XYZ file of C-alpha atoms in Angstrom:
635
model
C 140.438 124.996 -20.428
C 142.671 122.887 -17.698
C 145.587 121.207 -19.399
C 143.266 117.714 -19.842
C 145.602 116.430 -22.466
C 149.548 116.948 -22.183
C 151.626 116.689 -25.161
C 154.862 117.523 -24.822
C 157.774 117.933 -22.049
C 157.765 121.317 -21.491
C 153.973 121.256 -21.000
C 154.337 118.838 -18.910
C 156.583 120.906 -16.349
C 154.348 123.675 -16.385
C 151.619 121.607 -15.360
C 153.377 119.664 -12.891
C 154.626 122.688 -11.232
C 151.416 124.031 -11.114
C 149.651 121.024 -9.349
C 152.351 120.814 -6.513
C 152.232 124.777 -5.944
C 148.516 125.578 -6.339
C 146.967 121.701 -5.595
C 143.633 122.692 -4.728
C 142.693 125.125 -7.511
C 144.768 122.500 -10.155
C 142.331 119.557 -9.022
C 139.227 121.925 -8.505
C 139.970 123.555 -12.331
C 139.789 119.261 -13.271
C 136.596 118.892 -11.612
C 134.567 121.401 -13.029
C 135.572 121.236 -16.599
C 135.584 117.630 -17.041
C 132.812 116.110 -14.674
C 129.141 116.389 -14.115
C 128.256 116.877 -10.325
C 124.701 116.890 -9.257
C 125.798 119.637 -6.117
C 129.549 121.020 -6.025
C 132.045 121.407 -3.581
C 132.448 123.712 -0.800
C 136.008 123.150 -0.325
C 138.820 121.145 -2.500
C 140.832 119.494 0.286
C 140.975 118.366 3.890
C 143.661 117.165 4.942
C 145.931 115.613 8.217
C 147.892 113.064 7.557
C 148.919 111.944 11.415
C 145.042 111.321 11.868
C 145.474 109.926 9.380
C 141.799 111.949 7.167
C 141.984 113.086 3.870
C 138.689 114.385 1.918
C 138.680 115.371 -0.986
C 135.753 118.084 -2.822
C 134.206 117.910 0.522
C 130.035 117.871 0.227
C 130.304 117.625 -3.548
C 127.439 114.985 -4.477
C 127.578 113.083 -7.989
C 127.084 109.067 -8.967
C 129.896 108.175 -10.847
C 128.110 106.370 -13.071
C 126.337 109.426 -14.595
C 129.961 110.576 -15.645
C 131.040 106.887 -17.111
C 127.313 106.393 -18.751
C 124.524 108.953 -19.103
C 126.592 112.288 -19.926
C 127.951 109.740 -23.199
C 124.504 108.752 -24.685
C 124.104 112.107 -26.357
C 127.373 112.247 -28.024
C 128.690 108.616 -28.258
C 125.406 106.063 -27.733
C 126.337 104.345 -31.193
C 129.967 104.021 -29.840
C 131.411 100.552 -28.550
C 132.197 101.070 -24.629
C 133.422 97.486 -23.995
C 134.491 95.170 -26.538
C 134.172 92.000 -25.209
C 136.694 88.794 -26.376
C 135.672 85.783 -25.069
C 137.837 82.772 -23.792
C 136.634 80.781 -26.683
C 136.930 81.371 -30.245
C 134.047 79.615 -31.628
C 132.239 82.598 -29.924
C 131.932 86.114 -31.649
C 133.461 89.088 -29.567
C 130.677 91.712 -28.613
C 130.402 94.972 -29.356
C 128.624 96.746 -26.430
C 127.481 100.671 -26.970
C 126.911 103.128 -24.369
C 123.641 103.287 -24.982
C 123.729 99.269 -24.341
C 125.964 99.277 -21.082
C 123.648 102.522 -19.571
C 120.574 100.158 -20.427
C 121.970 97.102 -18.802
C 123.197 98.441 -16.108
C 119.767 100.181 -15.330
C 118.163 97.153 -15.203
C 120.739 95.212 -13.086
C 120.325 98.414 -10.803
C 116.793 97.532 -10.488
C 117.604 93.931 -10.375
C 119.818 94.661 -6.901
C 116.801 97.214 -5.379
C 114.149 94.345 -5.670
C 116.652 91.989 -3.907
C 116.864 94.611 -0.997
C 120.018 96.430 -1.880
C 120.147 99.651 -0.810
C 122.575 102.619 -0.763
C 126.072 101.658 2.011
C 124.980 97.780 1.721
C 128.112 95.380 0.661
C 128.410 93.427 -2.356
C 130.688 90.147 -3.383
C 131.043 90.276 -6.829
C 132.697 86.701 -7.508
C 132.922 86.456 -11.351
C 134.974 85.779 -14.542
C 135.817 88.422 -17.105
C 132.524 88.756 -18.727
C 130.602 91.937 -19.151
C 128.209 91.011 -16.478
C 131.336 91.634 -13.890
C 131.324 95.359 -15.263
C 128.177 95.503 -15.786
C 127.542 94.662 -11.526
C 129.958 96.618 -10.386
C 128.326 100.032 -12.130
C 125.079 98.392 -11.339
C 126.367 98.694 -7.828
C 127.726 102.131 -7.919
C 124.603 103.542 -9.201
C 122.628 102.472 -6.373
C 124.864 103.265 -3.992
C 126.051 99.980 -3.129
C 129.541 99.039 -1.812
C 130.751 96.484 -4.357
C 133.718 94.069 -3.629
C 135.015 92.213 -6.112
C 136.740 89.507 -5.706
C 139.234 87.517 -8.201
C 137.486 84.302 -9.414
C 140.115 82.275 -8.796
C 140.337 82.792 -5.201
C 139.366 79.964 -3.202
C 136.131 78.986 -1.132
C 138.245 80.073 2.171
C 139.653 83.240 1.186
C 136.090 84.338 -0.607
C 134.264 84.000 2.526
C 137.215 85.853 4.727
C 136.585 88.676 2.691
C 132.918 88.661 2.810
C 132.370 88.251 5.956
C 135.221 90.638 6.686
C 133.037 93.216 5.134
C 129.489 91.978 6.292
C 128.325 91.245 2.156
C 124.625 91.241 2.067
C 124.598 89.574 -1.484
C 127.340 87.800 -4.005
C 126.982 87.851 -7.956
C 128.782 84.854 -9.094
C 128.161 82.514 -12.066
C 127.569 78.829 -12.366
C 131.033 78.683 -14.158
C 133.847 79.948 -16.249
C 136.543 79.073 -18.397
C 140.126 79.213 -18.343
C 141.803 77.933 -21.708
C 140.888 74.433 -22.389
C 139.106 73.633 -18.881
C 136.344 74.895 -16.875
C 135.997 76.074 -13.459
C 132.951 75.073 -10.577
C 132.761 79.018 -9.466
C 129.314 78.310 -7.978
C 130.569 75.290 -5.760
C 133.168 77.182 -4.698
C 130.573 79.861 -3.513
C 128.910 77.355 -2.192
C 131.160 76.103 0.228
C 131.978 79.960 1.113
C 128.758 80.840 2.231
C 128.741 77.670 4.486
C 130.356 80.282 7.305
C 128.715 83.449 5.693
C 125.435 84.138 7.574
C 124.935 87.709 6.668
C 124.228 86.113 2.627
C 120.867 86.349 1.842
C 120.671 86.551 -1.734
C 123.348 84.834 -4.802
C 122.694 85.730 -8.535
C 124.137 83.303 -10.516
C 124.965 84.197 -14.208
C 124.872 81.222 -16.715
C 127.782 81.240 -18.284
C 129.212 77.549 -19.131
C 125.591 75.614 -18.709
C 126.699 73.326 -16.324
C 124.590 71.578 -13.647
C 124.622 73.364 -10.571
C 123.013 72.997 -6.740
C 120.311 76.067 -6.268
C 119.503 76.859 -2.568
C 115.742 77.334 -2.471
C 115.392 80.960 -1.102
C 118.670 82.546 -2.143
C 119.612 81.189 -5.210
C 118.442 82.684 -8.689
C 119.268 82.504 -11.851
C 120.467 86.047 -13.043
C 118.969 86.777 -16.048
C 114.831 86.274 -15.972
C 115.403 88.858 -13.303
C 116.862 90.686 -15.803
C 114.011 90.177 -18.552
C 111.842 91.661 -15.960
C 113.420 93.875 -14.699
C 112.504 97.855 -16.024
C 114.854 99.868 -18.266
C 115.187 103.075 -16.351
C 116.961 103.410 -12.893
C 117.545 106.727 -11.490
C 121.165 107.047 -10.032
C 121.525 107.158 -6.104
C 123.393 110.226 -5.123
C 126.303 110.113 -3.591
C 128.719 112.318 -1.357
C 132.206 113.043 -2.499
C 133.256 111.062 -0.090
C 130.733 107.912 -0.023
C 132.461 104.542 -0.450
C 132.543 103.650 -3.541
C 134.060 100.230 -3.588
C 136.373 98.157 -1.122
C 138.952 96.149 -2.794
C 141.164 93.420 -0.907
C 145.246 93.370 -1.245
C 147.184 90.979 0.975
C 149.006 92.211 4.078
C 152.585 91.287 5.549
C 150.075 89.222 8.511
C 148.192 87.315 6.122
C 144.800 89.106 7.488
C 143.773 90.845 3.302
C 143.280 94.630 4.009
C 140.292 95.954 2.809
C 140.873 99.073 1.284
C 138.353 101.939 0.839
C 138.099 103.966 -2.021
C 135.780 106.506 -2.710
C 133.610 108.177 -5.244
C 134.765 112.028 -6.225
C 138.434 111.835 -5.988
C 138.795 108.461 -7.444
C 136.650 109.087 -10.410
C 138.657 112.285 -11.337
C 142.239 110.829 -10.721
C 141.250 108.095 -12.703
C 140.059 110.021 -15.092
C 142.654 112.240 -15.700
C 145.523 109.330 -15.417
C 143.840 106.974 -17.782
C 143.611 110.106 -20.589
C 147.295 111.263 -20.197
C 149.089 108.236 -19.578
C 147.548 106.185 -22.529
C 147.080 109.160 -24.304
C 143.955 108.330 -25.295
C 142.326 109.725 -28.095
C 138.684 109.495 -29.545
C 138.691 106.350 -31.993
C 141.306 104.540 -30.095
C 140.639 101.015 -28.536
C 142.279 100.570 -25.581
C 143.174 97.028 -24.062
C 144.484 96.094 -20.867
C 144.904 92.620 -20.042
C 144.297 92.427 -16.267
C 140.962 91.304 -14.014
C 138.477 93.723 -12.875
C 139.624 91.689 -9.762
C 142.349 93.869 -9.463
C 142.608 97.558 -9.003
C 144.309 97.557 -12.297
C 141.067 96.498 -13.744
C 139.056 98.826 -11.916
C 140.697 101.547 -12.490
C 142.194 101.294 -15.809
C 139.719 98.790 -17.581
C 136.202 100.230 -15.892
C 136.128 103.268 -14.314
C 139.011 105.252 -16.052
C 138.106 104.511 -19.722
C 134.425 104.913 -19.463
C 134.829 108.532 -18.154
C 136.440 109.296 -20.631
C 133.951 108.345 -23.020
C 136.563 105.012 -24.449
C 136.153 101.903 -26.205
C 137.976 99.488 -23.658
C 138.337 95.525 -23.954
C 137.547 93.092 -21.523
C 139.200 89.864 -22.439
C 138.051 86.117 -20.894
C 141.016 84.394 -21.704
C 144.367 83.288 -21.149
C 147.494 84.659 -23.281
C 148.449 80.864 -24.064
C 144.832 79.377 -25.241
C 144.769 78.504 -27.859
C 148.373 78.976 -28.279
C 150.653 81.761 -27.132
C 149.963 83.641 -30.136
C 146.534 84.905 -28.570
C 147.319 88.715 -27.569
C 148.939 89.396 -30.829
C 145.958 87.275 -32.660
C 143.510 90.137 -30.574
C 145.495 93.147 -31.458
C 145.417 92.371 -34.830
C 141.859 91.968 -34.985
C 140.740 94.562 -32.851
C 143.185 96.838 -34.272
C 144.621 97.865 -30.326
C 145.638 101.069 -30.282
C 146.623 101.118 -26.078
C 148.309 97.722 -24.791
C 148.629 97.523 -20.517
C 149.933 94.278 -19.559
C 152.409 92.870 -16.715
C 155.936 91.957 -16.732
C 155.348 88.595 -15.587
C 153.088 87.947 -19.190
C 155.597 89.526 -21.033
C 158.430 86.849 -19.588
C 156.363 84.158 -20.296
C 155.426 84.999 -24.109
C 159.254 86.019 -24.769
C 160.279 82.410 -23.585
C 157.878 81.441 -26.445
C 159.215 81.050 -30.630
C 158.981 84.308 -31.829
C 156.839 83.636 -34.995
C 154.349 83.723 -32.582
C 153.985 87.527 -33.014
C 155.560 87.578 -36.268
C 152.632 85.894 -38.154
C 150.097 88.941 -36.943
C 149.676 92.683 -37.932
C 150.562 94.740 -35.007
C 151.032 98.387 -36.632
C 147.983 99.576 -35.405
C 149.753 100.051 -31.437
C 150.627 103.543 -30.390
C 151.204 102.823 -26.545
C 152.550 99.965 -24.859
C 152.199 99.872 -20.947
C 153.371 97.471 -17.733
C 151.790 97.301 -14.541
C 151.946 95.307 -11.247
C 156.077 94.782 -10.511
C 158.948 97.004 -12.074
C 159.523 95.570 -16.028
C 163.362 93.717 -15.681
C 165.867 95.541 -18.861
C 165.607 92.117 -21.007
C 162.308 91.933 -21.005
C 161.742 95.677 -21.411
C 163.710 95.487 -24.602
C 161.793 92.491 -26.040
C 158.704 94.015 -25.424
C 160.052 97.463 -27.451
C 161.968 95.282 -30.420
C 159.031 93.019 -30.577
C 155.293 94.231 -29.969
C 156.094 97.920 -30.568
C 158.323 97.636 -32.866
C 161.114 100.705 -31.321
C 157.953 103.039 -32.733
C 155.603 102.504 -29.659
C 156.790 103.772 -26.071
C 156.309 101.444 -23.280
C 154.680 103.816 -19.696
C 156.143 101.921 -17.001
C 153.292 102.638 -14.719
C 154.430 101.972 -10.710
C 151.274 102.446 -8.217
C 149.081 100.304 -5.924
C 145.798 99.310 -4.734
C 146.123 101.638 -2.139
C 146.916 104.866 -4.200
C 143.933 103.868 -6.539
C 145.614 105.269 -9.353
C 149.467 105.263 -11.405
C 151.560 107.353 -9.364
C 154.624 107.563 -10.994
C 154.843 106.761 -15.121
C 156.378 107.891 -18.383
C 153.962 109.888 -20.701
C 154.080 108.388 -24.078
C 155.427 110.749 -26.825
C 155.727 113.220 -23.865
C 158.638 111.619 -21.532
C 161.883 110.191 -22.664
C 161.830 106.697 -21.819
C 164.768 104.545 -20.125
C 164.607 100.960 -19.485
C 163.371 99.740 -15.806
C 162.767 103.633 -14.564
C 159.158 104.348 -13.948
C 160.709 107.779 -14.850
C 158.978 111.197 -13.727
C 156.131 111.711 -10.975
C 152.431 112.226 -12.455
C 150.749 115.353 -12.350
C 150.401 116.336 -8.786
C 152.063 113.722 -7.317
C 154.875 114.237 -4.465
C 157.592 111.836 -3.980
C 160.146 111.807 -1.193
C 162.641 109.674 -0.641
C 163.669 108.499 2.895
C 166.512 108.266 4.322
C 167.408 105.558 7.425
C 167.380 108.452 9.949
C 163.983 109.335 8.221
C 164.996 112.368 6.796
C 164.172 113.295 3.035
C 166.963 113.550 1.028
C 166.304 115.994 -1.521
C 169.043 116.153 -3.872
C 169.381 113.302 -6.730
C 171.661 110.625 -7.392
C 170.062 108.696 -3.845
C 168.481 105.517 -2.956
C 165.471 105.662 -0.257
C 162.226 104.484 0.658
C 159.584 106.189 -1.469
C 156.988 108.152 0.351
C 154.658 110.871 -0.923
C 153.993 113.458 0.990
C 150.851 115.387 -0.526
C 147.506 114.222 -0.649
C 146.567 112.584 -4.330
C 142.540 112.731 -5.172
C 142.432 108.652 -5.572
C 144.478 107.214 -2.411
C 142.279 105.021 -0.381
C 140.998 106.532 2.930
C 140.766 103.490 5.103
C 141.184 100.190 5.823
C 137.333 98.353 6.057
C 136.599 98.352 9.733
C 140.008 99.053 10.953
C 141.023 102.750 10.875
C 144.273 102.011 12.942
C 145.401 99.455 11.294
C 145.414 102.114 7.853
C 146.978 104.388 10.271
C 149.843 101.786 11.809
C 150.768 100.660 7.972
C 151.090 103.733 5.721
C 151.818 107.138 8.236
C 153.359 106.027 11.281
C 156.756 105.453 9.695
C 157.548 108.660 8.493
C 155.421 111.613 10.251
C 152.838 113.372 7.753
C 153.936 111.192 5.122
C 152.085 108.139 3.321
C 154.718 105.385 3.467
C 154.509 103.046 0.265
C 156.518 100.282 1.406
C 158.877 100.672 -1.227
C 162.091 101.526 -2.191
C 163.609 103.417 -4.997
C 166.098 105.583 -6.839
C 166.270 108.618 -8.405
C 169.258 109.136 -11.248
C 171.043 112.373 -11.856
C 167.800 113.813 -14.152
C 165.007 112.764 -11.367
C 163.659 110.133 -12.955
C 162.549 107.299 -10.480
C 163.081 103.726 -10.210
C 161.419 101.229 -7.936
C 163.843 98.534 -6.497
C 160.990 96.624 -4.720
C 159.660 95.942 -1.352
C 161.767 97.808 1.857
C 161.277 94.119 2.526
C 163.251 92.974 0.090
C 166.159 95.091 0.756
C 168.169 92.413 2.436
C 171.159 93.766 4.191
C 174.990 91.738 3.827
C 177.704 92.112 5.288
C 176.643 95.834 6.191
C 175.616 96.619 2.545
C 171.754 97.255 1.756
C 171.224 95.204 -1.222
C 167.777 95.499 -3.265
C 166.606 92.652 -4.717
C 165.454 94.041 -8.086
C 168.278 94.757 -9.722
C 170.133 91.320 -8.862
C 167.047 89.601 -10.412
C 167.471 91.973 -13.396
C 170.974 90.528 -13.740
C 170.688 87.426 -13.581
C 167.224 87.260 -15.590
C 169.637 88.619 -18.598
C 171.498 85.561 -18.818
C 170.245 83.819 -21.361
C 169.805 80.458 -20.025
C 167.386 82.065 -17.249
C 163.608 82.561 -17.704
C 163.063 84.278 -14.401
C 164.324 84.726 -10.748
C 163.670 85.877 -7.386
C 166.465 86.718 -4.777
C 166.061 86.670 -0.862
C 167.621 86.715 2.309
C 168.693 83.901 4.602
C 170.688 83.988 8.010
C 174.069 83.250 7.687
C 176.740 83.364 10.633
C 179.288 85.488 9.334
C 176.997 88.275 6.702
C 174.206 88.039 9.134
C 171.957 87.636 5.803
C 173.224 85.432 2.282
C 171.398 85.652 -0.720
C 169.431 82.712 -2.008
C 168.523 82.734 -5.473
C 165.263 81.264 -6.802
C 165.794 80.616 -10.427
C 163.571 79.732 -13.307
C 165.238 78.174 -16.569
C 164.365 78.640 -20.298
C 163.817 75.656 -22.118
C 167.119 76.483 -24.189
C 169.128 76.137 -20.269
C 167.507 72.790 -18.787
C 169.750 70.600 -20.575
C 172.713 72.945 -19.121
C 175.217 71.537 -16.045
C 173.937 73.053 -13.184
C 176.775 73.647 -11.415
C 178.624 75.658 -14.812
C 174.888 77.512 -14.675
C 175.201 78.797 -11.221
C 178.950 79.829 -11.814
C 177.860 81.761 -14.613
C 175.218 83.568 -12.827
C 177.317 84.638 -9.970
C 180.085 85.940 -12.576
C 177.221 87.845 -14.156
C 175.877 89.352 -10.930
C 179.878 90.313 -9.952
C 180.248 92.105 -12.871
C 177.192 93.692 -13.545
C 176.814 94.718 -9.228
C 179.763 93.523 -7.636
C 180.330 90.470 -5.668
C 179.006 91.440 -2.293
C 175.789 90.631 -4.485
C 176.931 87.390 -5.224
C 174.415 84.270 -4.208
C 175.532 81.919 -1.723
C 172.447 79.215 -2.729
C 171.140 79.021 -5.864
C 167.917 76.408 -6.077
C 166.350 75.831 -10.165
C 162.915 75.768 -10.098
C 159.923 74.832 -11.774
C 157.909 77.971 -10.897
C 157.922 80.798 -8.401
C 154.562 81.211 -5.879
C 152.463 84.279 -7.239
C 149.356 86.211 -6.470
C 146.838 86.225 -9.149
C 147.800 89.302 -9.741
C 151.508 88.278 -10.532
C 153.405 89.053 -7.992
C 156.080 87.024 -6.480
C 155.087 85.861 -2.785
C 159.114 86.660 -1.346
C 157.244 86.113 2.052
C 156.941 82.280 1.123
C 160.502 81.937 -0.203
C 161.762 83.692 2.629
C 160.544 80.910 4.990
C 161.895 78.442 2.590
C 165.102 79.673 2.244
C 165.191 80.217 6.144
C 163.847 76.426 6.762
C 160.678 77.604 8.511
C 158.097 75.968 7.095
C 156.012 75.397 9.443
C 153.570 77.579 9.391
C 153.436 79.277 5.139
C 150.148 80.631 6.212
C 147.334 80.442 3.557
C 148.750 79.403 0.128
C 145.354 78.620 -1.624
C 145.088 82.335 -3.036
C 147.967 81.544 -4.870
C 147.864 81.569 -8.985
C 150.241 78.278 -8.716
C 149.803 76.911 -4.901
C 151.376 73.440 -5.907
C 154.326 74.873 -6.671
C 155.116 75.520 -2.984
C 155.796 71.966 -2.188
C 158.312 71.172 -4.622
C 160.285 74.818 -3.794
C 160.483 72.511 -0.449
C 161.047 68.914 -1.141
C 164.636 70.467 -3.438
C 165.235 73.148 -1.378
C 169.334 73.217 -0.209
């Protein structure tokens, strides 16, 4: 047997040094054991990255959803595959089997045939976190269709920019859904979408809240009497290795989203085999991860990962503040979470918060804490040890993308040593470089780079939608035969790596590169300051200053402002030096994010710089009003 399962260090060597010396016959060894196939592969890998092609188990055919569904119902039909917690507690969670989820998703399968999907067509799937979005996109998968989700919370302009971007033949969306205490018009927003998408013929609309909505006669039905109808059996499409399996949208540096491609074969095995070690999953666990299927976090780590391995994995329709911020610990306790993947941005917010909070529920029954989505900043690292898991449960500080499909670079719990802010050690097979600014590698440790990886990985997306150079121009033409990730990092004396953010975010003073990450991790450890974001401005004499964003704790707003940004500086001189020092420091309210939680630097950069003229489209963002007062104080 492959080494499925690591569980210790030196193991973990072995195998690593295996993968990067004998790739092919490591991933192939993966495949076989651990997947069903319907024909197998006649080679492992192609590869080239200047073209830039990769294929991986080339003429392999399969449908993924055979290995997250049908090779469980002998073994594990009794066993709960999603555990569904919705937004409101009045209503029971739901326990949904695998014999369940392989029955519903056969009949949404035939649900999408009789509405003339067929295998390579496009789906929008516009919906909140309830198990009809997982149960459309396997629906999808097993006939062959191309689903793209997209976050419900996006608005009306940038859901129809990404479905006509990708020619959608059909969107699954619901009449509503809820968010805390209030409710939001999903279907209106579709509405007004498909008011400049043409190539729509046919919405499904799930009723979720039962409010009054507009039906358009002749493309407009209600999801489920199809469902009633529809028949219980649907015989999975096969697929090539390399068939799309799904194209998922992440925003680009021009504003245009990129569509990325990911595929079936690779993806489902890195996926796989990531979600197993890295959570170190075992049989009985249930494993929760906080983030939207809208997301690749959520496809990868709360869909397709976990249900090929055979897992029990939550889906959860709320917010961590409704009812009151107690709400994640309230859901561990009852559903006894054994796995817990949330982002650093959550974790700020609920340490801000009283701590009896999480001191009023049971959380014993964690074994692995994780972080996803930005590198976790040292204070809130350690409240998120002291805290949740309690110094017994080790936090995997998981660094990837939407473009690599899968974690790249992570701790494995009880198997790596852990340090605070590193993403630590490479995953199995994985091949980081680090970049110097002539472009050379620099191989030895102790150096600060851009990150690149320069060997194929089974789950890295293979294209962007309808725009092959573009994919090309953004990840391979940096740094010949090497996918460029657009960030930078640092690897200590022992090799273990840490990301330091965007290249774009290295702002350069007076002469001296200076990432933004760590500054924000100094000043966010003043105890006055909630959270921060640093970037660069011009300035006559450095060429670039530092402007600080800065969020305050309750505990700092009654605080003099002007003793407040003294401190701050002191802290960043002593802790970095003073050439880190911030010439503008502006408190604020809130800092623009992605839904995802990511701070939009691109926005404060124009701020800081006093171009405002043009911000581009801010309606994606998870707090767009917060834009406008950044500007109306800005110094």
């Amino acid at each position: 047997m492959s080494n499925y399962h690591i569980k210790h260090l030196e193991e973990y060597f072995q195998v690593y040094r295996n993968s990067v010396r004998n790739p092919e016959e490591f991933w192939e060894e993966i495949a076989e054991e651990h997947f069903v196939w319907r024909r197998r592969w006649d080679k492992v890998l192609k590869w080239d990255f200047d073209a830039p092609e990769v294929t991986w188990f080339q003429n392999a055919q399969l449908n993924i959803t055979e290995n997250c569904l049908d090779r469980h119902l002998d073994t594990r039909a009794n066993k709960t595959a999603i555990l569904f917690e919705p937004n409101n507690l009045e209503e029971a969670a739901q326990h949904i089997s695998y014999s369940e989820l392989h029955l519903r998703v056969c009949k949404m399968a035939n649900v999408l045939r009789a509405n003339g999907i067929q295998k390579g067509d496009r789906v929008c799937i516009y919906l909140p976190m309830i198990p009809e979005l997982a149960v459309a996109v396997l629906a999808c998968a097993r006939v062959g269709a191309i689903h793209s989700v997209v976050f419900a919370g996006f608005s009306s302009i940038a859901l129809s920019t990404r479905i006509n971007d990708c020619d959608c033949k059909m969107v699954i969306t619901s009449d509503g859904s809820y968010r805390g205490n209030k409710t939001i018009d999903l279907k209106g927003i579709v509405d007004v979408a498909l008011e400049d998408c043409s190539e729509v013929s046919s919405v499904l609309v799930v009723n979720r809240i039962g409010s009054t909505i507009q039906m358009k006669e002749g493309r407009d039905q209600w999801l489920q009497p199809l469902l009633d109808k529809a028949k219980s059996t649907f015989t999975a499409e096969i697929m090539d290795a390399e068939d799309p399996l799904f194209i998922l949208y992440t925003s680009g540096s021009t504003g245009k989203p990129k569509g990325m491609v990911h595929t079936c074969a690779g993806y489902m095995v890195y996926t796989a085999y990531t979600f197993k070690n890295i959570f170190q999953y075992r049989e009985q666990d249930v494993y929760w991860c906080t983030a939207d299927i809208g997301w690749i976090t959520g496809h990868s780590y709360i869909v397709y990962g976990p249900l090929a391995n055979g897992a029990t994995t939550v889906m959860f329709e709320g917010v961590p503040s409704y009812p009151d911020y107690g709400r994640f610990w309230d859901i561990i306790e009852k559903h006894k979470i054994t796995q817990f993947y949330t982002a650093p941005t959550a974790i700020r917010a609920l340490a801000k918060e009283k701590l009896e909070f999480v001191e009023k529920y049971d959380l014993s029954s964690l074994k692995v804490l994780g972080t996803v989505g930005e590198p976790i900043n040292e204070e809130a690292w350690h409240w998120y040890n002291n805290n949740i898991g309690k110094r017994k449960s080790p936090i995997v500080d998981t660094w990837w993308q939407t473009e690599t499909g899968g974690i790249l670079i992570s701790p494995i719990p009880y198997v790596t040593p852990t340090t605070p802010t590193y993403a630590t050690l490479p995953f199995i097979g994985i091949q980081p470089a680090l970049m110097d600014e002539n472009g050379e590698e620099m191989r030895e440790n102790q150096v600060e780079g851009r990150l690149c990886i320069k060997f194929p990985w089974p789950s890295m997306a293979r294209t962007i939608w309808g725009n092959h150079d573009r994919y090309r121009d953004t990840y391979f033409s940096a740094y010949k035969g090497k996918y460029f990730t657009g960030d930078g990092a640092l690897r200590d004396a022992v090799g273990y790596y840490r990301i330091t953010g965007r290249v774009d975010d290295v702002i350069i003073v007076s002469g001296h590169n200076l990432g933004t990450a760590p500054i924000e991790d100094s000043i966010n450890e003043h105890p006055a300051v909630a959270e921060s974001a640093i970037v660069g401005f011009p300035h006559d004499v450095k060429g670039n200053a530092l402007y600080g964003f800065v969020i305050l704790k309750e505990t700092g707003e009654g605080r003099d402002r002007e003793n407040l940004k003294k401190e701050i500086n002191q802290q960043i001189t002593e802790q970095i030096g003073p050439i880190a020092k911030l010439d503008k420091i502006q408190f604020v309210p809130g800092l623009p994010k992605t839904r995802s939680g990511k701070i939009m630097r691109r926005i404060l950069r124009k701020i800081a710089g006093k171009d405002t003229k043009n911000l581009g489209d801010i309606s994606t963002l998870l707090n767009p009003e917060v834009v406008q007062d950044i500007m109306d104080k800005a110094l």
